[in-house]
Amino acid sequence: MNAMQTIRKQIMAVPDGSIFTIRDFYGITDQNNTKQCISRLVKEGVLKRVCKGIYQKPKYIKILNSYASADPYLVAEALVRENGWSISPAGNAALNILGLDTQVPMRTVYVSSGPNRKYEWGKTSIEFQHRSSKEIGPFSAITALIIQALKTIGPENIGDWHIRRLQSLLTEKDREAVRKESRFAFTWMQLYLERIVRKEPE
């Protein structure tokens, strides 16, 4: 099986809508040949270029008679694989994921250990904003997400219902992670994190 066949097989094995970067195919052949294979697959329609360095396996939505736009969360995950960044959804995206707000943002912002970057396609965009270890790590995904939610709400607006909602989402494993990692968070957040990891809702 040659490089093109191997890359094509890897693409066809995953669900429609999946996101790839060039790095996802490293090890199959050299970088230049990989780029040539990807370019050919884009021309064939096997892949669709989302933005620079990001490709989607097209996903057709029959009821809409059109192809789905690339999922920003999958694009972010692909960029993490590509660059080795640590990231966490921030702002309204963090609130939406945790059920603290029902609005789905068109612009998704992530705090990141990498540089400031912005990616746009169609009407969608994702932005990475460099932040210090106080926001990025060493945190598990759930701790980082809660920290971003608390920061977005602000200490003057955090209510008991926010605490109860976050308590209800945590598994025992999550609680232990937040408990251990809370000491690395901003000082003003530590009291709220201590309340969140209590087993009994307040």
PDB file of C-alpha atoms in Angstrom:
ATOM      1  CA  MET A   1       0.000   0.000   0.000  1.00  0.00           C
ATOM      2  CA  ASN A   2       1.503   3.339  -1.048  1.00  0.00           C
ATOM      3  CA  ALA A   3       1.371   6.615   0.922  1.00  0.00           C
ATOM      4  CA  MET A   4      -1.712   7.955  -0.870  1.00  0.00           C
ATOM      5  CA  GLN A   5      -3.643   4.748  -0.240  1.00  0.00           C
ATOM      6  CA  THR A   6      -2.621   4.725   3.442  1.00  0.00           C
ATOM      7  CA  ILE A   7      -3.643   8.358   3.976  1.00  0.00           C
ATOM      8  CA  ARG A   8      -6.925   7.813   2.131  1.00  0.00           C
ATOM      9  CA  LYS A   9      -7.660   4.726   4.234  1.00  0.00           C
ATOM     10  CA  GLN A  10      -6.982   6.683   7.461  1.00  0.00           C
ATOM     11  CA  ILE A  11      -9.408   9.398   6.367  1.00  0.00           C
ATOM     12  CA  MET A  12     -12.142   6.995   5.312  1.00  0.00           C
ATOM     13  CA  ALA A  13     -11.933   5.151   8.655  1.00  0.00           C
ATOM     14  CA  VAL A  14     -13.144   8.144  10.716  1.00  0.00           C
ATOM     15  CA  PRO A  15     -16.584   9.839  10.887  1.00  0.00           C
ATOM     16  CA  ASP A  16     -17.591  12.520   8.400  1.00  0.00           C
ATOM     17  CA  GLY A  17     -16.779  15.956   9.793  1.00  0.00           C
ATOM     18  CA  SER A  18     -13.478  14.836  11.333  1.00  0.00           C
ATOM     19  CA  ILE A  19     -10.637  17.352  11.290  1.00  0.00           C
ATOM     20  CA  PHE A  20      -7.035  16.716  10.245  1.00  0.00           C
ATOM     21  CA  THR A  21      -3.740  18.541  10.109  1.00  0.00           C
ATOM     22  CA  ILE A  22      -0.647  17.516   8.161  1.00  0.00           C
ATOM     23  CA  ARG A  23       0.901  16.214  11.385  1.00  0.00           C
ATOM     24  CA  ASP A  24      -1.878  13.602  11.667  1.00  0.00           C
ATOM     25  CA  PHE A  25      -0.257  11.822   8.708  1.00  0.00           C
ATOM     26  CA  TYR A  26       3.377  12.082   9.778  1.00  0.00           C
ATOM     27  CA  GLY A  27       5.216   8.779   9.707  1.00  0.00           C
ATOM     28  CA  ILE A  28       3.426   7.562   6.584  1.00  0.00           C
ATOM     29  CA  THR A  29       5.796   9.333   4.206  1.00  0.00           C
ATOM     30  CA  ASP A  30       7.987  12.447   4.133  1.00  0.00           C
ATOM     31  CA  GLN A  31       6.474  15.901   4.683  1.00  0.00           C
ATOM     32  CA  ASN A  32       6.611  17.055   1.063  1.00  0.00           C
ATOM     33  CA  ASN A  33       4.904  13.905  -0.218  1.00  0.00           C
ATOM     34  CA  THR A  34       2.287  14.191   2.527  1.00  0.00           C
ATOM     35  CA  LYS A  35       1.457  17.732   1.408  1.00  0.00           C
ATOM     36  CA  GLN A  36       1.160  16.556  -2.192  1.00  0.00           C
ATOM     37  CA  CYS A  37      -1.188  13.745  -1.155  1.00  0.00           C
ATOM     38  CA  ILE A  38      -3.359  16.137   0.869  1.00  0.00           C
ATOM     39  CA  SER A  39      -3.487  18.605  -2.028  1.00  0.00           C
ATOM     40  CA  ARG A  40      -4.647  15.839  -4.363  1.00  0.00           C
ATOM     41  CA  LEU A  41      -7.281  14.628  -1.895  1.00  0.00           C
ATOM     42  CA  VAL A  42      -8.613  18.194  -1.581  1.00  0.00           C
ATOM     43  CA  LYS A  43      -8.940  18.380  -5.386  1.00  0.00           C
ATOM     44  CA  GLU A  44     -10.790  15.041  -5.348  1.00  0.00           C
ATOM     45  CA  GLY A  45     -13.180  16.238  -2.636  1.00  0.00           C
ATOM     46  CA  VAL A  46     -12.061  13.599  -0.118  1.00  0.00           C
ATOM     47  CA  LEU A  47     -10.899  16.454   2.099  1.00  0.00           C
ATOM     48  CA  LYS A  48     -12.001  20.072   2.343  1.00  0.00           C
ATOM     49  CA  ARG A  49      -9.599  22.852   3.332  1.00  0.00           C
ATOM     50  CA  VAL A  50     -11.046  24.723   6.325  1.00  0.00           C
ATOM     51  CA  CYS A  51      -8.258  27.273   6.810  1.00  0.00           C
ATOM     52  CA  LYS A  52      -4.470  27.249   6.633  1.00  0.00           C
ATOM     53  CA  GLY A  53      -3.208  23.806   7.665  1.00  0.00           C
ATOM     54  CA  ILE A  54      -6.642  22.504   8.705  1.00  0.00           C
ATOM     55  CA  TYR A  55      -8.690  19.998   6.690  1.00  0.00           C
ATOM     56  CA  GLN A  56     -12.129  18.435   7.145  1.00  0.00           C
ATOM     57  CA  LYS A  57     -13.582  15.179   5.937  1.00  0.00           C
ATOM     58  CA  PRO A  58     -16.776  16.621   4.399  1.00  0.00           C
ATOM     59  CA  LYS A  59     -20.035  15.992   6.225  1.00  0.00           C
ATOM     60  CA  TYR A  60     -23.210  16.273   4.147  1.00  0.00           C
ATOM     61  CA  ILE A  61     -26.402  17.314   5.948  1.00  0.00           C
ATOM     62  CA  LYS A  62     -29.218  15.835   3.865  1.00  0.00           C
ATOM     63  CA  ILE A  63     -32.049  17.822   5.465  1.00  0.00           C
ATOM     64  CA  LEU A  64     -30.175  21.084   4.728  1.00  0.00           C
ATOM     65  CA  ASN A  65     -28.921  19.918   1.344  1.00  0.00           C
ATOM     66  CA  SER A  66     -25.489  21.304   2.189  1.00  0.00           C
ATOM     67  CA  TYR A  67     -22.193  20.451   3.835  1.00  0.00           C
ATOM     68  CA  ALA A  68     -21.642  21.152   7.529  1.00  0.00           C
ATOM     69  CA  SER A  69     -19.210  23.839   8.569  1.00  0.00           C
ATOM     70  CA  ALA A  70     -16.176  22.618  10.499  1.00  0.00           C
ATOM     71  CA  ASP A  71     -16.852  22.143  14.215  1.00  0.00           C
ATOM     72  CA  PRO A  72     -14.742  24.753  16.072  1.00  0.00           C
ATOM     73  CA  TYR A  73     -14.093  22.370  18.963  1.00  0.00           C
ATOM     74  CA  LEU A  74     -12.708  19.720  16.589  1.00  0.00           C
ATOM     75  CA  VAL A  75     -10.580  22.358  14.876  1.00  0.00           C
ATOM     76  CA  ALA A  76      -9.199  23.430  18.268  1.00  0.00           C
ATOM     77  CA  GLU A  77      -8.384  19.808  19.154  1.00  0.00           C
ATOM     78  CA  ALA A  78      -6.557  19.391  15.840  1.00  0.00           C
ATOM     79  CA  LEU A  79      -4.504  22.526  16.492  1.00  0.00           C
ATOM     80  CA  VAL A  80      -3.572  21.184  19.932  1.00  0.00           C
ATOM     81  CA  ARG A  81      -2.362  17.941  18.301  1.00  0.00           C
ATOM     82  CA  GLU A  82      -0.442  19.987  15.745  1.00  0.00           C
ATOM     83  CA  ASN A  83       1.242  22.387  18.168  1.00  0.00           C
ATOM     84  CA  GLY A  84       1.279  20.695  21.578  1.00  0.00           C
ATOM     85  CA  TRP A  85      -0.532  23.571  23.284  1.00  0.00           C
ATOM     86  CA  SER A  86      -2.520  23.345  26.508  1.00  0.00           C
ATOM     87  CA  ILE A  87      -5.862  25.091  26.027  1.00  0.00           C
ATOM     88  CA  SER A  88      -9.210  25.641  27.716  1.00  0.00           C
ATOM     89  CA  PRO A  89     -12.442  27.195  26.424  1.00  0.00           C
ATOM     90  CA  ALA A  90     -12.871  30.662  27.888  1.00  0.00           C
ATOM     91  CA  GLY A  91     -15.562  33.316  28.222  1.00  0.00           C
ATOM     92  CA  ASN A  92     -19.058  32.413  27.029  1.00  0.00           C
ATOM     93  CA  ALA A  93     -17.808  29.118  25.564  1.00  0.00           C
ATOM     94  CA  ALA A  94     -16.805  27.924  29.052  1.00  0.00           C
ATOM     95  CA  LEU A  95     -20.175  28.980  30.478  1.00  0.00           C
ATOM     96  CA  ASN A  96     -22.053  27.208  27.679  1.00  0.00           C
ATOM     97  CA  ILE A  97     -20.151  23.932  28.069  1.00  0.00           C
ATOM     98  CA  LEU A  98     -20.838  23.896  31.821  1.00  0.00           C
ATOM     99  CA  GLY A  99     -24.520  24.751  31.400  1.00  0.00           C
ATOM    100  CA  LEU A 100     -24.164  28.148  33.058  1.00  0.00           C
ATOM    101  CA  ASP A 101     -25.358  29.955  29.943  1.00  0.00           C
ATOM    102  CA  THR A 102     -27.489  28.785  27.008  1.00  0.00           C
ATOM    103  CA  GLN A 103     -26.048  31.103  24.366  1.00  0.00           C
ATOM    104  CA  VAL A 104     -23.837  29.357  21.823  1.00  0.00           C
ATOM    105  CA  PRO A 105     -21.073  31.798  20.811  1.00  0.00           C
ATOM    106  CA  MET A 106     -20.152  32.138  17.129  1.00  0.00           C
ATOM    107  CA  ARG A 107     -16.669  33.229  18.212  1.00  0.00           C
ATOM    108  CA  THR A 108     -14.985  30.650  20.415  1.00  0.00           C
ATOM    109  CA  VAL A 109     -12.124  31.876  22.587  1.00  0.00           C
ATOM    110  CA  TYR A 110      -9.532  29.633  24.210  1.00  0.00           C
ATOM    111  CA  VAL A 111      -6.849  30.507  26.707  1.00  0.00           C
ATOM    112  CA  SER A 112      -3.651  28.846  25.605  1.00  0.00           C
ATOM    113  CA  SER A 113      -0.068  28.097  26.572  1.00  0.00           C
ATOM    114  CA  GLY A 114       0.830  28.949  22.964  1.00  0.00           C
ATOM    115  CA  PRO A 115       0.945  32.268  21.130  1.00  0.00           C
ATOM    116  CA  ASN A 116      -1.992  34.532  20.318  1.00  0.00           C
ATOM    117  CA  ARG A 117      -3.617  33.153  17.167  1.00  0.00           C
ATOM    118  CA  LYS A 118      -6.916  33.527  15.325  1.00  0.00           C
ATOM    119  CA  TYR A 119      -8.476  31.199  12.747  1.00  0.00           C
ATOM    120  CA  GLU A 120     -11.523  32.062  10.650  1.00  0.00           C
ATOM    121  CA  TRP A 121     -13.703  30.166   8.168  1.00  0.00           C
ATOM    122  CA  GLY A 122     -17.133  31.198   6.908  1.00  0.00           C
ATOM    123  CA  LYS A 123     -18.958  32.927   9.750  1.00  0.00           C
ATOM    124  CA  THR A 124     -17.032  31.004  12.413  1.00  0.00           C
ATOM    125  CA  SER A 125     -13.812  31.887  14.202  1.00  0.00           C
ATOM    126  CA  ILE A 126     -11.698  30.569  17.039  1.00  0.00           C
ATOM    127  CA  GLU A 127      -9.149  32.623  18.899  1.00  0.00           C
ATOM    128  CA  PHE A 128      -6.294  31.506  21.135  1.00  0.00           C
ATOM    129  CA  GLN A 129      -5.161  33.968  23.791  1.00  0.00           C
ATOM    130  CA  HIS A 130      -1.883  33.338  25.593  1.00  0.00           C
ATOM    131  CA  ARG A 131      -2.258  33.128  29.374  1.00  0.00           C
ATOM    132  CA  SER A 132      -0.079  32.313  32.377  1.00  0.00           C
ATOM    133  CA  SER A 133      -0.008  29.073  34.338  1.00  0.00           C
ATOM    134  CA  LYS A 134      -2.575  30.571  36.758  1.00  0.00           C
ATOM    135  CA  GLU A 135      -5.164  29.873  34.057  1.00  0.00           C
ATOM    136  CA  ILE A 136      -3.686  27.045  32.000  1.00  0.00           C
ATOM    137  CA  GLY A 137      -1.930  24.715  34.342  1.00  0.00           C
ATOM    138  CA  PRO A 138      -0.990  22.483  35.865  1.00  0.00           C
ATOM    139  CA  PHE A 139      -4.739  21.836  35.583  1.00  0.00           C
ATOM    140  CA  SER A 140      -6.935  19.022  34.378  1.00  0.00           C
ATOM    141  CA  ALA A 141      -9.461  19.951  31.677  1.00  0.00           C
ATOM    142  CA  ILE A 142     -12.340  20.256  34.187  1.00  0.00           C
ATOM    143  CA  THR A 143     -10.387  22.482  36.592  1.00  0.00           C
ATOM    144  CA  ALA A 144      -9.237  24.771  33.773  1.00  0.00           C
ATOM    145  CA  LEU A 145     -12.810  25.002  32.471  1.00  0.00           C
ATOM    146  CA  ILE A 146     -14.229  25.904  35.889  1.00  0.00           C
ATOM    147  CA  ILE A 147     -11.508  28.519  36.400  1.00  0.00           C
ATOM    148  CA  GLN A 148     -12.446  30.145  33.090  1.00  0.00           C
ATOM    149  CA  ALA A 149     -16.139  30.076  34.002  1.00  0.00           C
ATOM    150  CA  LEU A 150     -15.526  31.700  37.383  1.00  0.00           C
ATOM    151  CA  LYS A 151     -13.315  34.333  35.791  1.00  0.00           C
ATOM    152  CA  THR A 152     -16.000  35.117  33.202  1.00  0.00           C
ATOM    153  CA  ILE A 153     -18.762  35.432  35.805  1.00  0.00           C
ATOM    154  CA  GLY A 154     -16.568  37.510  38.128  1.00  0.00           C
ATOM    155  CA  PRO A 155     -16.341  37.305  41.950  1.00  0.00           C
ATOM    156  CA  GLU A 156     -19.031  39.946  42.440  1.00  0.00           C
ATOM    157  CA  ASN A 157     -21.566  37.925  40.411  1.00  0.00           C
ATOM    158  CA  ILE A 158     -20.955  34.330  41.485  1.00  0.00           C
ATOM    159  CA  GLY A 159     -24.116  33.050  43.156  1.00  0.00           C
ATOM    160  CA  ASP A 160     -25.102  29.916  45.048  1.00  0.00           C
ATOM    161  CA  TRP A 161     -26.808  28.525  41.942  1.00  0.00           C
ATOM    162  CA  HIS A 162     -23.508  28.696  40.035  1.00  0.00           C
ATOM    163  CA  ILE A 163     -21.860  26.691  42.810  1.00  0.00           C
ATOM    164  CA  ARG A 164     -24.675  24.118  42.894  1.00  0.00           C
ATOM    165  CA  ARG A 165     -24.620  23.718  39.115  1.00  0.00           C
ATOM    166  CA  LEU A 166     -20.885  23.086  39.088  1.00  0.00           C
ATOM    167  CA  GLN A 167     -21.149  20.691  42.044  1.00  0.00           C
ATOM    168  CA  SER A 168     -23.750  18.649  40.160  1.00  0.00           C
ATOM    169  CA  LEU A 169     -21.434  18.164  37.178  1.00  0.00           C
ATOM    170  CA  LEU A 170     -18.454  16.735  39.028  1.00  0.00           C
ATOM    171  CA  THR A 171     -17.644  13.056  39.322  1.00  0.00           C
ATOM    172  CA  GLU A 172     -15.618  11.875  42.308  1.00  0.00           C
ATOM    173  CA  LYS A 173     -12.537  11.879  40.077  1.00  0.00           C
ATOM    174  CA  ASP A 174     -13.281  15.460  38.984  1.00  0.00           C
ATOM    175  CA  ARG A 175     -13.728  16.597  42.595  1.00  0.00           C
ATOM    176  CA  GLU A 176     -10.387  15.124  43.586  1.00  0.00           C
ATOM    177  CA  ALA A 177      -8.662  16.810  40.629  1.00  0.00           C
ATOM    178  CA  VAL A 178     -10.188  20.220  41.392  1.00  0.00           C
ATOM    179  CA  ARG A 179      -9.377  19.809  45.104  1.00  0.00           C
ATOM    180  CA  LYS A 180      -5.694  19.057  44.409  1.00  0.00           C
ATOM    181  CA  GLU A 181      -5.271  21.701  41.741  1.00  0.00           C
ATOM    182  CA  SER A 182      -7.154  24.582  43.370  1.00  0.00           C
ATOM    183  CA  ARG A 183      -3.999  25.743  45.192  1.00  0.00           C
ATOM    184  CA  PHE A 184      -2.499  26.782  41.838  1.00  0.00           C
ATOM    185  CA  ALA A 185      -5.493  28.970  40.912  1.00  0.00           C
ATOM    186  CA  PHE A 186      -5.940  32.679  41.526  1.00  0.00           C
ATOM    187  CA  THR A 187      -6.202  33.354  45.269  1.00  0.00           C
ATOM    188  CA  TRP A 188      -9.697  34.841  45.008  1.00  0.00           C
ATOM    189  CA  MET A 189     -10.968  31.684  43.283  1.00  0.00           C
ATOM    190  CA  GLN A 190      -9.739  29.209  45.845  1.00  0.00           C
ATOM    191  CA  LEU A 191     -12.679  29.758  48.227  1.00  0.00           C
ATOM    192  CA  TYR A 192     -15.167  29.108  45.414  1.00  0.00           C
ATOM    193  CA  LEU A 193     -13.291  26.008  44.260  1.00  0.00           C
ATOM    194  CA  GLU A 194     -13.337  24.677  47.840  1.00  0.00           C
ATOM    195  CA  ARG A 195     -17.128  25.105  47.918  1.00  0.00           C
ATOM    196  CA  ILE A 196     -17.548  23.450  44.525  1.00  0.00           C
ATOM    197  CA  VAL A 197     -15.716  20.258  45.520  1.00  0.00           C
ATOM    198  CA  ARG A 198     -17.942  19.621  48.560  1.00  0.00           C
ATOM    199  CA  LYS A 199     -20.012  16.472  47.993  1.00  0.00           C
ATOM    200  CA  GLU A 200     -23.252  17.819  49.372  1.00  0.00           C
ATOM    201  CA  PRO A 201     -24.915  20.662  47.411  1.00  0.00           C
ATOM    202  CA  GLU A 202     -25.255  23.844  49.416  1.00  0.00           C
TER     203      GLU A 202
END
